[in-house]
């Protein structure tokens, strides 16, 4: 049976000594845990309606995906942040290498990269999906303008090659899609960008790539049950350990998947955790400067890059291993060159066994060095467990926001940058911000070295 298991043995003093969490510490924080669980019971959080409340949307997505697959072989998402990281993570997790659809997610405005991507497209067989909740993000709008112009130059109709995913009413994209007659999907107004992977933001690209989006939602619904219960609530406990950790100086949350298929889950988690919890003000209006820096790493690759720091550097990290119990494919290390004794022990073992041995060895090394860590195990990687994993982290983030008494659902720091970009690029209505930017102190030439 598909399941996800959360094991936090190695976060405890019994396993890692003084830097771990004692049973008393956890028991003393029971009130905080219970309050957070109670608070989420009544808070109207939009993302919680997604696992079970989208039957009509799912039907529309499945039909649209089938139509796209009939005439296109490339699906290009134009989006950034919460409008891009989920589709990237899910495609990496679920692609089986056999799919006929190529997914490209353009989440940057680097001109060299854009030129390379557009230069390689057969526009007649390409569908663009512009995704932006606000409907006005400069990066996404500029990419859309570039795509629209390329489609027009190729003598094609925009409405046959572009789908829009945005807010129902707000933003510029909604005006464009109405004028151009684009097929569109709505991001519910109460679901923020980084919590939107289980809306059409993530479901449409996944369905176009042939993945079972109903199973993703079923996995999320299963996780919702686990993550709302009073006792043994994995997301609330994950949040509690991290929040208690922040108080002990663990300012870094390392996400360490041991499977390439889930490596971009770390990127998606990094945005979710950083943007949701990194807040200047608490709910009471006082300055709190909350947050924990997410670091993305990959097993085994980063064993030869970062693990030295994790085992011997400062005690400022909590590590989460992501583990897969059963790989979809495994390979045997053959009996080749086994006349060298020092490598012959590898013969007839599988690469999956080696990867798990490496993970287990790293877990052991971290424990021996007194470093708190925990493991989230997926029975295997499929649409169901991926949906469940995404939802687990969304719930954990919501719980951590409650425990920290901050608003996990806004992003004023991001908005400031977006507005400054409008001003710098000369958007009407942002003249005051432009003047503010121009009034910055001039840079000292002596501090610039050539
Ligand atoms: O989580 C968020 O709200 C942000 O990271 C957004 O996803 C990101 O800024 C992109 O915004 P939009 O979807 O409005 O273009």
mmCIF file of N, CA and C in Angstrom, residues 80-93 105 107-108 113 193-195 197 238 253-276 292-299 302 306 320 322 389-390 393-394 397:
data_model
loop_
_atom_site.group_PDB
_atom_site.id
_atom_site.type_symbol
_atom_site.label_atom_id
_atom_site.label_comp_id
_atom_site.label_asym_id
_atom_site.label_seq_id
_atom_site.Cartn_x
_atom_site.Cartn_y
_atom_site.Cartn_z
ATOM 1 N N UNK A 80 6.765 31.756 -12.649
ATOM 2 C CA UNK A 80 7.917 31.875 -11.748
ATOM 3 C C UNK A 80 7.464 31.613 -10.315
ATOM 4 N N UNK A 81 8.384 31.200 -9.465
ATOM 5 C CA UNK A 81 8.063 30.965 -8.050
ATOM 6 C C UNK A 81 7.001 29.895 -7.914
ATOM 7 N N UNK A 82 5.941 30.222 -7.182
ATOM 8 C CA UNK A 82 4.863 29.257 -6.962
ATOM 9 C C UNK A 82 4.160 28.852 -8.237
ATOM 10 N N UNK A 83 4.371 29.561 -9.317
ATOM 11 C CA UNK A 83 3.759 29.218 -10.600
ATOM 12 C C UNK A 83 4.693 28.380 -11.467
ATOM 13 N N UNK A 84 5.813 27.935 -10.899
ATOM 14 C CA UNK A 84 6.769 27.164 -11.703
ATOM 15 C C UNK A 84 7.398 25.990 -10.940
ATOM 16 N N UNK A 85 7.695 26.195 -9.659
ATOM 17 C CA UNK A 85 8.489 25.187 -8.935
ATOM 18 C C UNK A 85 7.731 23.875 -8.744
ATOM 19 N N UNK A 86 6.421 23.959 -8.547
ATOM 20 C CA UNK A 86 5.614 22.741 -8.394
ATOM 21 C C UNK A 86 5.612 21.919 -9.671
ATOM 22 N N UNK A 87 5.259 22.534 -10.825
ATOM 23 C CA UNK A 87 5.302 21.754 -12.073
ATOM 24 C C UNK A 87 6.667 21.117 -12.338
ATOM 25 N N UNK A 88 7.750 21.823 -12.000
ATOM 26 C CA UNK A 88 9.092 21.252 -12.212
ATOM 27 C C UNK A 88 9.274 20.020 -11.312
ATOM 28 N N UNK A 89 8.912 20.166 -10.026
ATOM 29 C CA UNK A 89 9.119 19.073 -9.066
ATOM 30 C C UNK A 89 8.285 17.845 -9.437
ATOM 31 N N UNK A 90 7.036 18.088 -9.821
ATOM 32 C CA UNK A 90 6.143 16.953 -10.121
ATOM 33 C C UNK A 90 6.580 16.241 -11.394
ATOM 34 N N UNK A 91 6.974 16.996 -12.400
ATOM 35 C CA UNK A 91 7.402 16.343 -13.642
ATOM 36 C C UNK A 91 8.657 15.508 -13.407
ATOM 37 N N UNK A 92 9.589 16.049 -12.647
ATOM 38 C CA UNK A 92 10.814 15.286 -12.354
ATOM 39 C C UNK A 92 10.468 13.992 -11.603
ATOM 40 N N UNK A 93 9.479 14.088 -10.701
ATOM 41 C CA UNK A 93 9.126 12.915 -9.904
ATOM 42 C C UNK A 93 8.408 11.848 -10.726
ATOM 43 N N UNK A 105 9.760 24.382 -18.414
ATOM 44 C CA UNK A 105 9.264 25.429 -17.500
ATOM 45 C C UNK A 105 10.254 26.586 -17.557
ATOM 46 N N UNK A 107 11.294 29.700 -16.062
ATOM 47 C CA UNK A 107 11.077 30.498 -14.849
ATOM 48 C C UNK A 107 12.187 31.527 -14.660
ATOM 49 N N UNK A 108 12.739 31.966 -15.790
ATOM 50 C CA UNK A 108 13.729 33.037 -15.687
ATOM 51 C C UNK A 108 13.611 33.913 -16.938
ATOM 52 N N UNK A 113 19.075 32.042 -22.198
ATOM 53 C CA UNK A 113 18.254 30.837 -22.023
ATOM 54 C C UNK A 113 16.978 30.922 -22.872
ATOM 55 N N UNK A 193 0.330 31.655 -4.255
ATOM 56 C CA UNK A 193 1.206 31.060 -5.269
ATOM 57 C C UNK A 193 1.889 29.783 -4.821
ATOM 58 N N UNK A 194 2.607 29.829 -3.681
ATOM 59 C CA UNK A 194 3.398 28.659 -3.283
ATOM 60 C C UNK A 194 2.546 27.528 -2.718
ATOM 61 N N UNK A 195 1.258 27.786 -2.495
ATOM 62 C CA UNK A 195 0.349 26.717 -2.033
ATOM 63 C C UNK A 195 -0.540 26.227 -3.188
ATOM 64 N N UNK A 197 0.142 24.343 -6.031
ATOM 65 C CA UNK A 197 0.503 23.243 -6.932
ATOM 66 C C UNK A 197 -0.675 22.305 -7.213
ATOM 67 N N UNK A 238 6.402 17.772 12.551
ATOM 68 C CA UNK A 238 7.512 18.299 11.736
ATOM 69 C C UNK A 238 7.677 19.795 12.031
ATOM 70 N N UNK A 253 17.271 24.623 7.625
ATOM 71 C CA UNK A 253 16.552 23.366 7.401
ATOM 72 C C UNK A 253 17.073 22.759 6.105
ATOM 73 N N UNK A 254 17.798 21.664 6.242
ATOM 74 C CA UNK A 254 18.375 21.023 5.049
ATOM 75 C C UNK A 254 17.411 19.959 4.534
ATOM 76 N N UNK A 255 17.072 20.026 3.275
ATOM 77 C CA UNK A 255 16.219 19.000 2.657
ATOM 78 C C UNK A 255 17.118 18.123 1.796
ATOM 79 N N UNK A 256 17.161 16.844 2.139
ATOM 80 C CA UNK A 256 18.156 15.960 1.522
ATOM 81 C C UNK A 256 17.501 14.707 0.933
ATOM 82 N N UNK A 257 16.950 14.818 -0.276
ATOM 83 C CA UNK A 257 16.346 13.627 -0.896
ATOM 84 C C UNK A 257 17.405 12.658 -1.400
ATOM 85 N N UNK A 258 17.127 11.377 -1.196
ATOM 86 C CA UNK A 258 18.000 10.339 -1.743
ATOM 87 C C UNK A 258 17.280 9.668 -2.913
ATOM 88 N N UNK A 259 17.015 10.423 -3.930
ATOM 89 C CA UNK A 259 16.434 9.902 -5.176
ATOM 90 C C UNK A 259 16.375 11.078 -6.125
ATOM 91 N N UNK A 260 16.889 10.887 -7.316
ATOM 92 C CA UNK A 260 16.858 11.976 -8.292
ATOM 93 C C UNK A 260 15.436 12.402 -8.625
ATOM 94 N N UNK A 261 14.521 11.440 -8.589
ATOM 95 C CA UNK A 261 13.143 11.760 -8.978
ATOM 96 C C UNK A 261 12.540 12.841 -8.084
ATOM 97 N N UNK A 262 12.954 12.895 -6.824
ATOM 98 C CA UNK A 262 12.344 13.888 -5.928
ATOM 99 C C UNK A 262 13.317 15.021 -5.587
ATOM 100 N N UNK A 263 14.328 15.182 -6.428
ATOM 101 C CA UNK A 263 15.319 16.204 -6.071
ATOM 102 C C UNK A 263 14.749 17.624 -6.153
ATOM 103 N N UNK A 264 13.813 17.867 -7.058
ATOM 104 C CA UNK A 264 13.278 19.243 -7.138
ATOM 105 C C UNK A 264 12.189 19.521 -6.098
ATOM 106 N N UNK A 265 11.819 18.475 -5.336
ATOM 107 C CA UNK A 265 10.944 18.727 -4.180
ATOM 108 C C UNK A 265 11.653 19.684 -3.220
ATOM 109 N N UNK A 266 12.980 19.596 -3.183
ATOM 110 C CA UNK A 266 13.747 20.485 -2.299
ATOM 111 C C UNK A 266 13.615 21.937 -2.744
ATOM 112 N N UNK A 267 13.626 22.172 -4.051
ATOM 113 C CA UNK A 267 13.488 23.554 -4.549
ATOM 114 C C UNK A 267 12.093 24.083 -4.222
ATOM 115 N N UNK A 268 11.115 23.213 -4.435
ATOM 116 C CA UNK A 268 9.734 23.618 -4.156
ATOM 117 C C UNK A 268 9.572 23.900 -2.658
ATOM 118 N N UNK A 269 10.113 23.004 -1.820
ATOM 119 C CA UNK A 269 10.043 23.174 -0.363
ATOM 120 C C UNK A 269 10.777 24.450 0.060
ATOM 121 N N UNK A 270 11.911 24.709 -0.582
ATOM 122 C CA UNK A 270 12.713 25.883 -0.197
ATOM 123 C C UNK A 270 11.882 27.156 -0.331
ATOM 124 N N UNK A 271 11.132 27.265 -1.430
ATOM 125 C CA UNK A 271 10.304 28.472 -1.593
ATOM 126 C C UNK A 271 9.190 28.508 -0.550
ATOM 127 N N UNK A 272 8.546 27.351 -0.374
ATOM 128 C CA UNK A 272 7.406 27.275 0.554
ATOM 129 C C UNK A 272 7.841 27.681 1.965
ATOM 130 N N UNK A 273 8.936 27.091 2.411
ATOM 131 C CA UNK A 273 9.399 27.290 3.795
ATOM 132 C C UNK A 273 9.961 28.715 3.963
ATOM 133 N N UNK A 274 10.728 29.161 2.980
ATOM 134 C CA UNK A 274 11.404 30.469 3.105
ATOM 135 C C UNK A 274 10.398 31.617 3.018
ATOM 136 N N UNK A 275 9.556 31.563 1.983
ATOM 137 C CA UNK A 275 8.667 32.700 1.738
ATOM 138 C C UNK A 275 7.524 32.751 2.759
ATOM 139 N N UNK A 276 7.141 31.571 3.260
ATOM 140 C CA UNK A 276 6.021 31.551 4.207
ATOM 141 C C UNK A 276 6.457 31.965 5.602
ATOM 142 N N UNK A 292 13.578 30.328 8.863
ATOM 143 C CA UNK A 292 14.627 29.314 8.905
ATOM 144 C C UNK A 292 15.072 29.115 7.458
ATOM 145 N N UNK A 293 16.361 29.185 7.231
ATOM 146 C CA UNK A 293 16.849 29.138 5.847
ATOM 147 C C UNK A 293 16.817 27.713 5.312
ATOM 148 N N UNK A 294 16.049 27.473 4.238
ATOM 149 C CA UNK A 294 16.045 26.132 3.660
ATOM 150 C C UNK A 294 17.270 25.936 2.759
ATOM 151 N N UNK A 295 17.876 24.792 2.883
ATOM 152 C CA UNK A 295 19.007 24.461 2.004
ATOM 153 C C UNK A 295 18.652 23.200 1.244
ATOM 154 N N UNK A 296 18.869 23.225 -0.048
ATOM 155 C CA UNK A 296 18.554 22.033 -0.842
ATOM 156 C C UNK A 296 19.833 21.268 -1.151
ATOM 157 N N UNK A 297 19.761 19.989 -0.912
ATOM 158 C CA UNK A 297 20.924 19.144 -1.193
ATOM 159 C C UNK A 297 20.409 17.862 -1.843
ATOM 160 N N UNK A 298 21.307 17.019 -2.298
ATOM 161 C CA UNK A 298 20.892 15.771 -2.948
ATOM 162 C C UNK A 298 21.817 14.639 -2.537
ATOM 163 N N UNK A 299 21.186 13.534 -2.072
ATOM 164 C CA UNK A 299 21.989 12.347 -1.788
ATOM 165 C C UNK A 299 22.095 11.514 -3.059
ATOM 166 N N UNK A 302 25.638 15.200 -2.794
ATOM 167 C CA UNK A 302 26.162 16.195 -1.859
ATOM 168 C C UNK A 302 26.890 15.592 -0.665
ATOM 169 N N UNK A 306 28.666 18.686 0.715
ATOM 170 C CA UNK A 306 28.208 19.450 1.879
ATOM 171 C C UNK A 306 28.228 18.690 3.215
ATOM 172 N N UNK A 320 16.452 16.948 7.002
ATOM 173 C CA UNK A 320 15.348 16.036 6.668
ATOM 174 C C UNK A 320 15.774 15.172 5.487
ATOM 175 N N UNK A 322 14.763 12.625 2.609
ATOM 176 C CA UNK A 322 13.618 12.076 1.879
ATOM 177 C C UNK A 322 14.099 10.751 1.294
ATOM 178 N N UNK A 389 2.985 14.032 -0.403
ATOM 179 C CA UNK A 389 4.194 14.719 0.083
ATOM 180 C C UNK A 389 4.043 16.247 -0.029
ATOM 181 N N UNK A 390 3.512 16.690 -1.171
ATOM 182 C CA UNK A 390 3.303 18.135 -1.351
ATOM 183 C C UNK A 390 2.386 18.660 -0.241
ATOM 184 N N UNK A 393 3.974 18.964 3.290
ATOM 185 C CA UNK A 393 4.791 20.152 3.539
ATOM 186 C C UNK A 393 3.931 21.425 3.608
ATOM 187 N N UNK A 394 2.849 21.457 2.840
ATOM 188 C CA UNK A 394 1.965 22.639 2.930
ATOM 189 C C UNK A 394 1.362 22.729 4.330
ATOM 190 N N UNK A 397 3.978 23.729 6.895
ATOM 191 C CA UNK A 397 4.272 25.165 6.805
ATOM 192 C C UNK A 397 3.174 25.975 7.487
#
